[in-house]
């Protein structure tokens, strides 16, 4: 089956797919039309059929796919099990499913799967999400999934987000026949008010009250699918889903079920790198997969650098990264010149991300989020902060904790630390950048550093520790230990660090990416076992990028943007950046899997910048 993927967002795969003779854009809209009518795009018409069979035709231009659905009473009750062939490599299924039948169906490589009782499942709530989850888990991402009579215009973004590929206009047209007037944002609206204020510019509404309501409904569906596809292409489908929640209480309910039951596949699809700032406005934003992953990796993989003896808790800032903000620059200026200041561990307190150590400020999504600031913290927001704080206090080697936070807004943090005799408070009010506040900050940090010995190796040794923790968050602690095992040298500038063994580059990290890129030499050092490894077809010459047909297997931990190691028969073949998460490298038949950066046979791993960098560029620390 040919499925080409251009972009991923949530469980939506933006691209094209073959269904019989049809080339289908997905996620796509199926327009229900009376028999004999025509139109552009994908159309669904009904033909006369024998008793007990619903004869439908899915068509696009001159191409058509004949579908014959058995009319099952469980279409209403939702209790029929089984797999029913309805056309060329097209199948009808009803949840709950028989897993053995699903296994046999996967072997048949279906092109179209129709969730026949989707409408009944939607009305049950979590059963719909569970049904979609089971289909995708059993059949993979290749088949096109159609959930008939579920889509309404305001539901389109959510349905695409959970992996439904085809969305038909049937339900909306039935309801418009009953007088309902649809809006992509509000769900349903008052037609008379909308016409009076010219709220819709579709031809039917421009015609006034005489305009066919069905034509308006089709126009709203087209607008909804266009908005959804644009959001996927721009990487903002989740924001669009959250923006539609007020249209219908069931949508907020469904998103909660999806965040709970689809958490694992949603995290698999979430990239580990970002490009643009994203908004996190609603309570549902706390549950976005990239936020959950950042908080989880902080606790599972991160340890405070051992040279950090003073934990400094400061508020976050609207400017990202925080260190570039006016407030954080003033904090840094207040501490400038203090002996041993490299021992201070800067950690920012923020929602919805929790705690962000300074060395992780560029890791997605810490560098890329924007939130409304009210000073009110919900219970989940507080839990994210206090859970991370407990982790740092247990794992860190702190002699002192300096709290430079508004004691009223951050009372829950202050209370958490009330019994810790290491704690020093530098604020009595919310004026964190006033002259008095900055003087007290300097005084408290000075007192905390008093008597502490210099760090062996100086400030650059601390930079090495910080970068090692970044590598641990990215690759896991064992791989980070191997990557930073002596001999190791650091060169470069704060915005572009190079890790070398004194001869060749092992890895580089740019602040705008926030994560390491490995070289072949670096990959050779972190394994075996190799983290984030992709096994390449031995017969494939690795002369360009790696596409899906050349992938034999992939580490399940690989996410979009990860620095991956390419292996051939277990031997190192190259390194690159993942363009797909690991499951899709195995499930899809077409598409780019890895952007190859360096190959084992390359003449050198240095320089990587293409601008003649050398090991003498910038400060160097050796161990």
Coordinates of C-alpha atoms in Angstrom, one line a residue:
X1 CA 0.0 0.0 0.0
X2 CA 1.4 3.4 -0.9
X3 CA 1.1 6.0 1.8
X4 CA 3.2 9.1 1.6
X5 CA 3.6 11.3 4.7
X6 CA 4.5 15.0 4.5
X7 CA 4.0 16.0 8.2
X8 CA 3.0 14.5 11.5
X9 CA 1.1 16.1 14.3
X10 CA -0.6 14.1 17.1
X11 CA -1.7 10.9 15.4
X12 CA -2.5 12.7 12.2
X13 CA -0.5 11.9 9.1
X14 CA -0.7 14.6 6.5
X15 CA -0.1 13.3 3.1
X16 CA -1.6 11.1 0.4
X17 CA -2.6 7.4 0.3
X18 CA -3.9 5.0 -2.3
X19 CA -7.3 3.4 -1.7
X20 CA -8.0 1.1 -4.6
X21 CA -7.7 3.3 -7.7
X22 CA -8.2 6.5 -5.7
X23 CA -5.3 8.8 -4.7
X24 CA -6.7 10.2 -1.4
X25 CA -5.4 13.3 0.5
X26 CA -5.4 12.6 4.2
X27 CA -6.8 13.7 6.5
X28 CA -9.5 14.2 4.0
X29 CA -13.1 15.1 3.6
X30 CA -15.7 12.8 2.0
X31 CA -18.6 14.8 0.7
X32 CA -21.9 13.0 0.8
X33 CA -23.8 13.7 -2.4
X34 CA -27.1 12.7 -3.9
X35 CA -26.8 10.0 -6.5
X36 CA -26.0 11.6 -9.9
X37 CA -24.5 14.8 -8.5
X38 CA -20.9 15.8 -9.1
X39 CA -18.3 17.9 -7.4
X40 CA -14.6 18.2 -6.8
X41 CA -12.8 16.3 -4.1
X42 CA -13.7 12.9 -2.6
X43 CA -17.4 12.1 -3.0
X44 CA -19.7 9.5 -1.4
X45 CA -22.9 8.5 -3.3
X46 CA -25.4 5.8 -2.7
X47 CA -26.6 3.3 -5.3
X48 CA -29.5 0.8 -5.2
X49 CA -28.5 -2.5 -3.8
X50 CA -30.0 -5.8 -2.7
X51 CA -31.8 -6.1 0.6
X52 CA -29.4 -6.1 3.5
X53 CA -26.6 -4.3 1.6
X54 CA -25.8 -0.6 1.5
X55 CA -24.2 0.1 -1.8
X56 CA -21.9 3.1 -1.7
X57 CA -19.5 4.6 -4.2
X58 CA -16.4 6.5 -3.1
X59 CA -15.2 8.5 -6.0
X60 CA -12.8 11.2 -7.1
X61 CA -13.0 12.5 -10.7
X62 CA -13.2 9.5 -13.0
X63 CA -11.9 7.0 -10.3
X64 CA -14.3 5.2 -8.1
X65 CA -14.3 2.5 -5.4
X66 CA -17.4 0.3 -5.0
X67 CA -18.2 -0.5 -1.4
X68 CA -20.9 -2.9 -0.3
X69 CA -21.7 -2.6 3.4
X70 CA -23.7 -5.3 5.1
X71 CA -26.5 -3.6 7.1
X72 CA -26.0 -4.9 10.6
X73 CA -28.3 -4.2 13.6
X74 CA -25.3 -3.7 15.7
X75 CA -24.6 -0.6 13.7
X76 CA -26.9 0.8 16.4
X77 CA -26.1 -1.4 19.4
X78 CA -22.4 -1.7 18.7
X79 CA -22.1 -5.3 19.7
X80 CA -21.3 -7.1 16.4
X81 CA -17.8 -8.5 16.1
X82 CA -16.1 -9.5 12.9
X83 CA -14.4 -8.3 9.8
X84 CA -16.5 -7.8 6.7
X85 CA -14.9 -7.3 3.2
X86 CA -16.7 -4.4 1.5
X87 CA -14.5 -3.7 -1.5
X88 CA -11.1 -4.0 -3.0
X89 CA -8.8 -4.2 0.1
X90 CA -11.5 -2.4 2.1
X91 CA -13.0 -3.8 5.3
X92 CA -15.8 -3.0 7.7
X93 CA -15.2 -3.6 11.4
X94 CA -17.4 -3.1 14.5
X95 CA -15.9 -2.6 18.0
X96 CA -15.3 -4.5 20.3
X97 CA -12.9 -6.4 18.1
X98 CA -11.7 -9.9 17.9
X99 CA -7.9 -9.7 18.2
X100 CA -7.2 -12.8 16.2
X101 CA -9.3 -11.5 13.3
X102 CA -7.4 -8.2 13.5
X103 CA -4.2 -10.1 13.3
X104 CA -5.4 -11.8 10.2
X105 CA -6.6 -8.6 8.7
X106 CA -3.2 -6.9 9.2
X107 CA -1.6 -9.7 7.2
X108 CA -4.1 -8.9 4.4
X109 CA -2.6 -5.4 4.3
X110 CA -5.9 -3.5 4.0
X111 CA -6.0 -0.1 2.3
X112 CA -9.3 1.1 3.9
X113 CA -10.7 0.3 7.3
X114 CA -14.2 1.5 8.2
X115 CA -15.2 1.7 11.9
X116 CA -18.8 0.9 11.2
X117 CA -20.3 1.7 14.6
X118 CA -18.2 4.8 15.2
X119 CA -21.3 6.9 15.9
X120 CA -22.5 4.6 18.6
X121 CA -19.0 4.5 20.1
X122 CA -18.8 8.3 20.1
X123 CA -22.0 8.5 22.1
X124 CA -20.4 6.1 24.7
X125 CA -17.4 8.4 25.1
X126 CA -14.2 6.6 25.9
X127 CA -15.3 3.6 23.8
X128 CA -14.6 5.6 20.6
X129 CA -11.1 6.5 21.7
X130 CA -10.5 2.9 22.8
X131 CA -11.8 1.6 19.4
X132 CA -9.5 3.9 17.4
X133 CA -6.6 2.9 19.7
X134 CA -7.1 -0.8 19.2
X135 CA -7.4 -0.5 15.4
X136 CA -4.2 1.5 15.1
X137 CA -2.3 -0.8 17.6
X138 CA -3.4 -3.9 15.7
X139 CA -3.3 -2.6 12.1
X140 CA -0.6 0.1 12.3
X141 CA -0.6 3.4 10.6
X142 CA -0.8 2.3 6.9
X143 CA -4.5 1.7 6.4
X144 CA -6.7 4.7 5.9
X145 CA -9.2 4.9 8.7
X146 CA -12.8 6.1 8.1
X147 CA -15.2 6.7 11.0
X148 CA -18.6 7.3 9.3
X149 CA -21.2 9.8 10.7
X150 CA -19.1 11.1 13.5
X151 CA -17.6 14.2 12.0
X152 CA -19.2 17.6 12.5
X153 CA -17.2 20.7 11.5
X154 CA -15.9 21.6 15.0
X155 CA -14.9 17.9 15.6
X156 CA -12.7 17.7 12.5
X157 CA -9.4 18.8 14.3
X158 CA -9.9 16.3 17.1
X159 CA -10.8 13.4 14.9
X160 CA -7.6 14.0 12.8
X161 CA -5.6 14.4 16.0
X162 CA -6.5 10.9 17.2
X163 CA -5.7 9.4 13.8
X164 CA -9.0 9.3 11.8
X165 CA -8.1 9.9 8.1
X166 CA -11.5 10.2 6.4
X167 CA -14.2 12.5 7.7
X168 CA -17.6 12.5 6.0
X169 CA -20.2 15.3 5.8
X170 CA -23.2 12.9 6.3
X171 CA -24.0 13.7 9.9
X172 CA -23.8 17.5 9.4
X173 CA -26.0 17.4 6.3
X174 CA -28.6 15.3 8.2
X175 CA -28.6 17.9 11.0
X176 CA -28.7 20.9 8.7
X177 CA -31.8 19.3 7.2
X178 CA -33.2 19.7 10.7
X179 CA -32.3 23.4 10.7
X180 CA -28.9 23.3 12.5
X181 CA -26.5 26.1 11.4
X182 CA -22.8 25.1 11.9
X183 CA -19.7 27.2 12.8
X184 CA -16.2 25.8 12.9
X185 CA -15.4 27.6 16.2
X186 CA -18.7 27.6 18.1
X187 CA -20.1 24.3 16.8
X188 CA -23.7 25.4 16.3
X189 CA -24.8 29.0 15.9
X190 CA -27.9 31.1 15.3
X191 CA -28.4 31.4 11.6
X192 CA -30.5 34.6 11.7
X193 CA -27.8 36.4 13.8
X194 CA -25.0 35.1 11.5
X195 CA -26.8 36.3 8.4
X196 CA -27.6 39.7 9.9
X197 CA -23.9 40.3 10.8
X198 CA -22.5 38.7 7.7
X199 CA -20.5 36.3 9.9
X200 CA -20.1 33.7 7.1
X201 CA -19.0 34.6 3.5
X202 CA -20.0 31.3 1.8
X203 CA -22.2 31.7 -1.3
X204 CA -25.2 30.2 0.5
X205 CA -25.0 32.8 3.3
X206 CA -24.4 35.6 0.8
X207 CA -27.7 34.7 -0.8
X208 CA -29.5 35.4 2.5
X209 CA -32.3 33.4 4.1
X210 CA -33.0 31.7 0.8
X211 CA -29.6 30.2 0.5
X212 CA -29.5 26.4 0.8
X213 CA -28.5 25.5 4.4
X214 CA -26.9 22.3 3.1
X215 CA -24.5 24.4 0.9
X216 CA -23.5 26.4 4.0
X217 CA -22.8 23.1 5.8
X218 CA -20.6 21.9 3.0
X219 CA -18.7 25.2 3.0
X220 CA -18.1 24.9 6.8
X221 CA -16.8 21.4 6.5
X222 CA -14.4 22.5 3.7
X223 CA -13.2 25.3 5.9
X224 CA -12.7 23.0 8.9
X225 CA -10.6 20.4 6.9
X226 CA -8.5 23.2 5.4
X227 CA -7.9 24.7 8.9
X228 CA -7.0 21.3 10.2
X229 CA -4.6 20.5 7.4
X230 CA -2.9 23.9 7.8
X231 CA -2.6 23.4 11.5
X232 CA -0.9 20.0 10.9
X233 CA 1.5 21.5 8.4
X234 CA 2.4 24.3 10.8
X235 CA 2.7 21.9 13.8
X236 CA -0.2 23.4 15.7
X237 CA -3.0 20.8 15.5
X238 CA -3.1 20.4 19.3
X239 CA -3.7 24.2 19.7
X240 CA -6.5 24.0 17.2
X241 CA -8.0 21.0 19.1
X242 CA -7.9 22.9 22.4
X243 CA -9.4 26.0 20.8
X244 CA -12.5 23.9 19.7
X245 CA -13.2 22.4 23.1
X246 CA -15.9 25.0 24.0
X247 CA -18.0 24.1 21.0
X248 CA -19.2 20.9 22.6
X249 CA -18.6 19.4 26.1
X250 CA -18.1 16.0 24.5
X251 CA -14.9 17.3 22.8
X252 CA -13.3 18.1 26.1
X253 CA -14.3 14.7 27.4
X254 CA -12.9 13.0 24.4
X255 CA -9.6 14.9 24.6
X256 CA -9.2 13.7 28.2
X257 CA -9.8 10.1 27.2
X258 CA -7.3 10.6 24.4
X259 CA -4.6 12.1 26.7
X260 CA -5.1 9.1 29.0
X261 CA -5.5 6.2 26.7
X262 CA -3.4 7.4 23.7
X263 CA -0.6 8.9 25.8
X264 CA 2.0 6.4 24.6
X265 CA 1.4 6.7 20.8
X266 CA 1.0 10.5 21.1
X267 CA 4.3 10.7 22.9
X268 CA 5.9 8.5 20.2
X269 CA 4.8 11.0 17.5
X270 CA 5.9 14.1 19.4
X271 CA 9.2 15.5 18.2
X272 CA 12.1 16.1 20.6
X273 CA 13.1 19.4 18.9
X274 CA 11.1 22.5 18.1
X275 CA 11.3 25.4 15.7
X276 CA 8.7 28.0 16.8
X277 CA 7.1 29.1 20.0
X278 CA 3.8 27.4 20.9
X279 CA 1.0 28.5 23.1
X280 CA -0.1 26.6 26.2
X281 CA -3.3 28.2 27.4
X282 CA -5.8 25.7 28.7
X283 CA -5.7 23.2 31.5
X284 CA -5.5 20.6 28.8
X285 CA -2.1 22.0 27.8
X286 CA -0.6 20.5 30.9
X287 CA -1.2 17.1 29.4
X288 CA 0.5 17.6 26.0
X289 CA 2.9 14.8 25.3
X290 CA 6.0 17.0 25.0
X291 CA 5.4 18.5 28.4
X292 CA 4.8 15.1 30.0
X293 CA 8.0 13.8 28.4
X294 CA 10.1 16.8 29.6
X295 CA 8.9 16.3 33.2
X296 CA 9.4 12.5 33.1
X297 CA 12.9 12.7 31.6
X298 CA 13.9 15.3 34.2
X299 CA 13.1 12.8 37.0
X300 CA 14.1 9.6 35.2
X301 CA 17.4 10.7 33.4
X302 CA 18.6 14.0 34.9
X303 CA 20.8 14.5 37.9
X304 CA 22.1 17.9 39.1
X305 CA 25.7 18.4 38.2
X306 CA 27.9 17.3 41.1
X307 CA 29.8 20.6 41.3
X308 CA 26.5 22.5 41.9
X309 CA 26.5 23.3 45.6
X310 CA 23.9 26.1 45.8
X311 CA 20.4 25.6 44.3
X312 CA 19.0 29.0 43.2
X313 CA 15.2 29.0 42.5
X314 CA 14.1 31.8 40.3
X315 CA 10.8 32.6 38.5
X316 CA 10.6 31.9 34.8
X317 CA 10.2 34.7 32.2
X318 CA 8.1 35.3 29.1
X319 CA 11.3 35.6 27.0
X320 CA 12.8 32.2 26.0
X321 CA 15.4 31.1 26.8
X322 CA 15.0 32.5 30.2
X323 CA 18.7 33.6 30.4
X324 CA 18.0 36.1 27.6
X325 CA 15.2 37.8 29.5
X326 CA 15.7 41.2 31.2
X327 CA 14.9 39.8 34.7
X328 CA 17.4 36.9 34.4
X329 CA 20.1 39.1 33.0
X330 CA 19.6 41.4 36.1
X331 CA 19.8 38.3 38.4
X332 CA 23.1 37.3 36.6
X333 CA 24.4 40.8 36.9
X334 CA 23.7 40.8 40.6
X335 CA 25.9 37.7 41.0
X336 CA 28.7 38.7 38.6
X337 CA 32.2 38.4 40.0
X338 CA 31.3 36.3 43.1
X339 CA 34.0 33.7 43.8
X340 CA 32.7 30.3 43.1
X341 CA 29.6 31.5 41.3
X342 CA 29.9 28.5 38.9
X343 CA 28.7 26.4 41.9
X344 CA 25.3 28.1 41.7
X345 CA 22.6 25.9 40.0
X346 CA 20.1 28.1 38.3
X347 CA 16.6 26.5 38.2
X348 CA 13.5 28.3 36.9
X349 CA 10.0 27.6 38.2
X350 CA 7.3 27.6 35.6
X351 CA 4.0 26.2 34.5
X352 CA 3.1 24.0 32.8
X353 CA 6.7 22.6 32.5
X354 CA 7.6 22.5 36.2
X355 CA 11.3 23.1 36.9
X356 CA 13.9 23.9 34.2
X357 CA 17.6 23.7 35.1
X358 CA 19.7 26.3 33.3
X359 CA 21.4 23.6 31.2
X360 CA 18.1 22.4 29.9
X361 CA 16.6 25.8 28.9
X362 CA 17.1 25.0 25.2
X363 CA 15.5 21.5 25.3
X364 CA 12.1 21.4 23.6
X365 CA 9.6 22.6 24.8
X366 CA 11.4 24.7 27.5
X367 CA 12.6 27.1 24.8
X368 CA 9.3 27.2 22.8
X369 CA 6.3 27.7 25.1
X370 CA 4.2 30.7 26.0
X371 CA 1.6 30.7 28.7
X372 CA -0.8 33.2 30.4
X373 CA 0.5 34.5 33.7
X374 CA -2.0 35.0 36.5
X375 CA -0.1 34.0 39.6
X376 CA -2.7 31.3 40.4
X377 CA -1.4 27.7 40.4
X378 CA -3.6 24.7 39.9
X379 CA -3.0 21.4 41.7
X380 CA -1.4 19.7 38.7
X381 CA 0.9 22.7 38.1
X382 CA 2.0 22.7 41.7
X383 CA 2.5 18.9 41.6
X384 CA 4.8 19.2 38.6
X385 CA 7.0 21.7 40.4
X386 CA 7.1 20.0 43.8
X387 CA 7.7 16.6 42.3
X388 CA 10.7 17.9 40.3
X389 CA 11.9 19.9 43.3
X390 CA 11.9 16.8 45.5
X391 CA 14.0 15.0 42.8
X392 CA 16.6 17.7 42.7
X393 CA 16.9 17.9 46.5
X394 CA 17.4 14.1 46.8
X395 CA 19.8 13.7 43.9
X396 CA 21.7 17.0 44.2
X397 CA 24.7 17.8 46.4
X398 CA 23.4 21.1 47.6
X399 CA 24.8 22.8 50.7
X400 CA 22.3 25.7 50.4
X401 CA 19.0 26.5 48.7
X402 CA 18.4 30.2 47.8
X403 CA 14.7 31.0 47.1
X404 CA 14.3 34.1 45.0
X405 CA 10.6 33.8 44.5
X406 CA 7.5 35.9 45.5
X407 CA 6.6 34.3 48.8
X408 CA 2.9 34.8 48.1
X409 CA 2.6 33.5 44.6
X410 CA 5.1 30.6 45.3
X411 CA 3.9 29.9 48.8
X412 CA 3.5 26.2 47.9
X413 CA 7.3 26.1 47.1
X414 CA 8.2 28.0 50.3
X415 CA 6.0 25.6 52.3
X416 CA 7.6 22.6 50.7
X417 CA 11.1 23.9 51.9
X418 CA 10.0 25.2 55.3
X419 CA 11.6 22.3 57.2
X420 CA 14.9 22.4 55.2
X421 CA 17.6 24.2 57.3
X422 CA 19.6 24.8 54.1
X423 CA 17.1 27.3 52.8
X424 CA 17.8 31.1 52.5
X425 CA 15.1 33.5 51.3
X426 CA 16.0 36.6 49.4
X427 CA 12.6 38.1 48.9
X428 CA 9.9 39.6 51.1
X429 CA 7.6 40.7 48.3
X430 CA 7.1 40.2 44.6
X431 CA 9.7 42.7 43.4
X432 CA 12.3 40.3 42.2
X433 CA 14.4 42.8 40.2
X434 CA 14.3 45.8 42.5
X435 CA 17.6 47.2 43.8
X436 CA 17.0 45.9 47.3
X437 CA 15.9 42.5 46.1
X438 CA 19.1 42.1 43.9
X439 CA 21.3 43.2 46.8
X440 CA 19.6 40.6 49.1
X441 CA 20.0 38.0 46.3
X442 CA 23.8 38.7 46.1
X443 CA 24.1 38.6 49.9
X444 CA 22.3 35.3 50.3
X445 CA 24.3 33.6 47.5
X446 CA 27.5 35.0 48.9
X447 CA 26.7 33.5 52.2
X448 CA 25.8 30.2 50.6
X449 CA 29.2 30.0 48.7
X450 CA 31.3 31.0 51.7
X451 CA 33.8 28.3 52.6
X452 CA 33.2 26.2 49.5
X453 CA 36.4 25.1 47.8
X454 CA 37.1 25.9 44.1
X455 CA 35.8 23.4 41.6
X456 CA 38.6 21.2 40.3
X457 CA 39.2 22.2 36.7
X458 CA 37.5 25.6 37.1
X459 CA 34.3 26.9 35.5
X460 CA 34.8 25.0 32.3
X461 CA 34.7 21.7 34.2
X462 CA 31.3 22.7 35.4
X463 CA 30.2 23.3 31.7
X464 CA 31.3 19.7 31.0
X465 CA 29.1 18.4 33.8
X466 CA 26.2 20.4 32.5
X467 CA 26.6 19.1 29.0
X468 CA 26.9 15.5 30.3
X469 CA 23.5 15.9 32.0
X470 CA 22.1 17.2 28.7
X471 CA 23.4 14.1 27.0
X472 CA 21.9 12.0 29.7
X473 CA 18.4 13.5 29.1
X474 CA 18.9 12.9 25.4
X475 CA 20.5 9.4 25.2
X476 CA 20.1 8.0 28.7
X477 CA 22.6 8.0 31.5
X478 CA 24.7 5.0 30.4
X479 CA 25.3 6.4 26.9
X480 CA 26.1 9.8 28.4
X481 CA 28.7 8.2 30.7
X482 CA 30.4 6.5 27.7
X483 CA 30.3 9.7 25.5
X484 CA 31.9 11.8 28.2
X485 CA 34.5 9.2 29.4
X486 CA 38.1 10.6 29.1
X487 CA 39.6 11.8 26.9
X488 CA 37.1 14.6 26.4
X489 CA 37.7 18.2 25.4
X490 CA 35.2 21.0 25.0
X491 CA 35.6 23.8 22.4
X492 CA 33.4 26.5 21.0
X493 CA 31.2 29.2 22.3
X494 CA 28.1 29.1 24.6
X495 CA 25.8 29.0 21.6
X496 CA 27.7 26.2 19.8
X497 CA 29.6 23.7 21.8
X498 CA 31.8 21.0 20.4
X499 CA 32.7 17.8 22.2
X500 CA 36.0 16.2 21.0
X501 CA 38.5 13.6 22.0
X502 CA 41.4 15.9 21.1
X503 CA 41.5 14.7 17.5
X504 CA 38.0 14.6 16.0
X505 CA 34.6 15.9 16.9
X506 CA 32.4 13.5 18.9
X507 CA 29.2 15.6 19.1
X508 CA 28.0 19.2 18.7
X509 CA 25.1 21.1 20.2
X510 CA 23.6 24.4 19.0
X511 CA 21.4 26.4 21.4
X512 CA 18.6 26.7 18.8
X513 CA 18.3 22.9 18.6
X514 CA 19.0 22.2 22.3
X515 CA 20.2 18.6 21.7
X516 CA 23.4 16.9 20.6
X517 CA 24.2 15.8 17.1
X518 CA 26.6 12.8 17.1
X519 CA 29.4 12.3 14.7
X520 CA 30.5 8.8 13.6
X521 CA 33.3 9.0 16.1
X522 CA 30.8 10.0 18.8
X523 CA 28.5 7.1 17.9
X524 CA 31.5 4.8 18.0
X525 CA 32.1 5.9 21.6
X526 CA 28.6 5.6 22.9
X527 CA 28.2 2.0 21.9
X528 CA 27.8 -0.8 21.9
X529 CA 25.0 -1.1 22.9
X530 CA 24.1 1.8 20.7
X531 CA 21.3 4.1 21.8
X532 CA 18.7 5.2 19.3
X533 CA 19.9 2.8 16.7
X534 CA 18.4 2.1 13.2
X535 CA 19.4 -1.1 11.5
X536 CA 19.9 -0.6 7.7
X537 CA 19.2 -3.1 5.0
X538 CA 22.6 -4.7 4.3
X539 CA 22.0 -4.6 0.6
X540 CA 21.4 -0.8 0.6
X541 CA 24.3 1.5 -0.3
X542 CA 24.1 4.4 2.2
X543 CA 24.9 7.1 -0.3
X544 CA 22.1 9.6 0.6
X545 CA 19.4 9.9 3.1
X546 CA 17.7 6.7 4.5
X547 CA 14.2 6.0 3.4
X548 CA 11.6 3.7 5.0
X549 CA 12.2 0.7 2.6
X550 CA 15.8 0.6 3.7
X551 CA 15.0 0.3 7.5
X552 CA 15.2 -3.2 8.9
X553 CA 14.5 -2.2 12.5
X554 CA 14.6 0.8 14.8
X555 CA 14.9 1.5 18.5
X556 CA 11.4 2.0 19.8
X557 CA 12.7 5.1 21.8
X558 CA 13.5 7.0 18.6
X559 CA 11.4 10.2 18.1
X560 CA 11.4 12.8 15.4
X561 CA 14.5 15.0 15.7
X562 CA 16.6 12.4 17.6
X563 CA 20.2 12.0 16.7
X564 CA 20.3 8.3 15.6
X565 CA 23.0 5.7 15.0
X566 CA 22.8 3.8 11.7
X567 CA 23.9 0.1 11.9
X568 CA 24.5 -2.5 9.2
X569 CA 24.6 -6.0 10.5
X570 CA 25.2 -4.5 13.9
X571 CA 28.2 -2.6 12.7
X572 CA 28.3 1.2 12.7
X573 CA 27.4 2.7 9.3
X574 CA 26.6 6.3 10.0
X575 CA 24.7 8.9 12.0
X576 CA 21.7 11.1 11.2
X577 CA 18.6 12.8 12.4
X578 CA 15.3 10.9 12.6
X579 CA 12.5 12.2 10.3
X580 CA 10.0 9.7 11.7
X581 CA 9.4 8.0 15.0
X582 CA 10.5 4.4 15.2
X583 CA 7.1 2.8 14.8
X584 CA 6.4 4.6 11.5
X585 CA 9.8 3.6 10.1
X586 CA 8.5 0.0 10.3
X587 CA 4.8 0.6 9.5
X588 CA 5.0 2.8 6.4
X589 CA 6.1 1.7 3.0
X590 CA 7.3 5.1 1.7
X591 CA 8.9 8.2 3.1
X592 CA 12.1 9.7 4.6
X593 CA 13.2 7.9 7.7
X594 CA 16.6 9.5 8.6
X595 CA 18.4 12.5 7.3
X596 CA 22.0 11.1 7.1
X597 CA 24.6 13.5 8.4
X598 CA 27.8 11.4 8.4
X599 CA 28.8 8.0 7.2
X600 CA 31.4 5.5 8.5
X601 CA 33.5 5.8 5.3
X602 CA 33.6 9.6 5.5
X603 CA 37.2 10.9 5.3
X604 CA 36.9 13.0 8.5
X605 CA 34.4 13.9 11.2
X606 CA 35.9 17.4 11.6
X607 CA 35.0 20.1 10.8
X608 CA 31.2 19.8 11.0
X609 CA 30.3 23.5 10.4
X610 CA 31.7 23.8 6.9
X611 CA 33.6 27.0 8.0
X612 CA 37.0 25.7 8.9
X613 CA 36.5 25.4 12.7
X614 CA 39.5 24.0 14.6
X615 CA 40.1 22.6 18.0
X616 CA 41.6 25.9 19.0
X617 CA 38.4 27.8 18.6
X618 CA 37.2 29.0 22.0
X619 CA 37.9 27.8 25.5
X620 CA 38.8 24.2 26.1
X621 CA 38.5 21.9 29.1
X622 CA 40.2 18.6 29.2
X623 CA 39.7 15.6 31.4

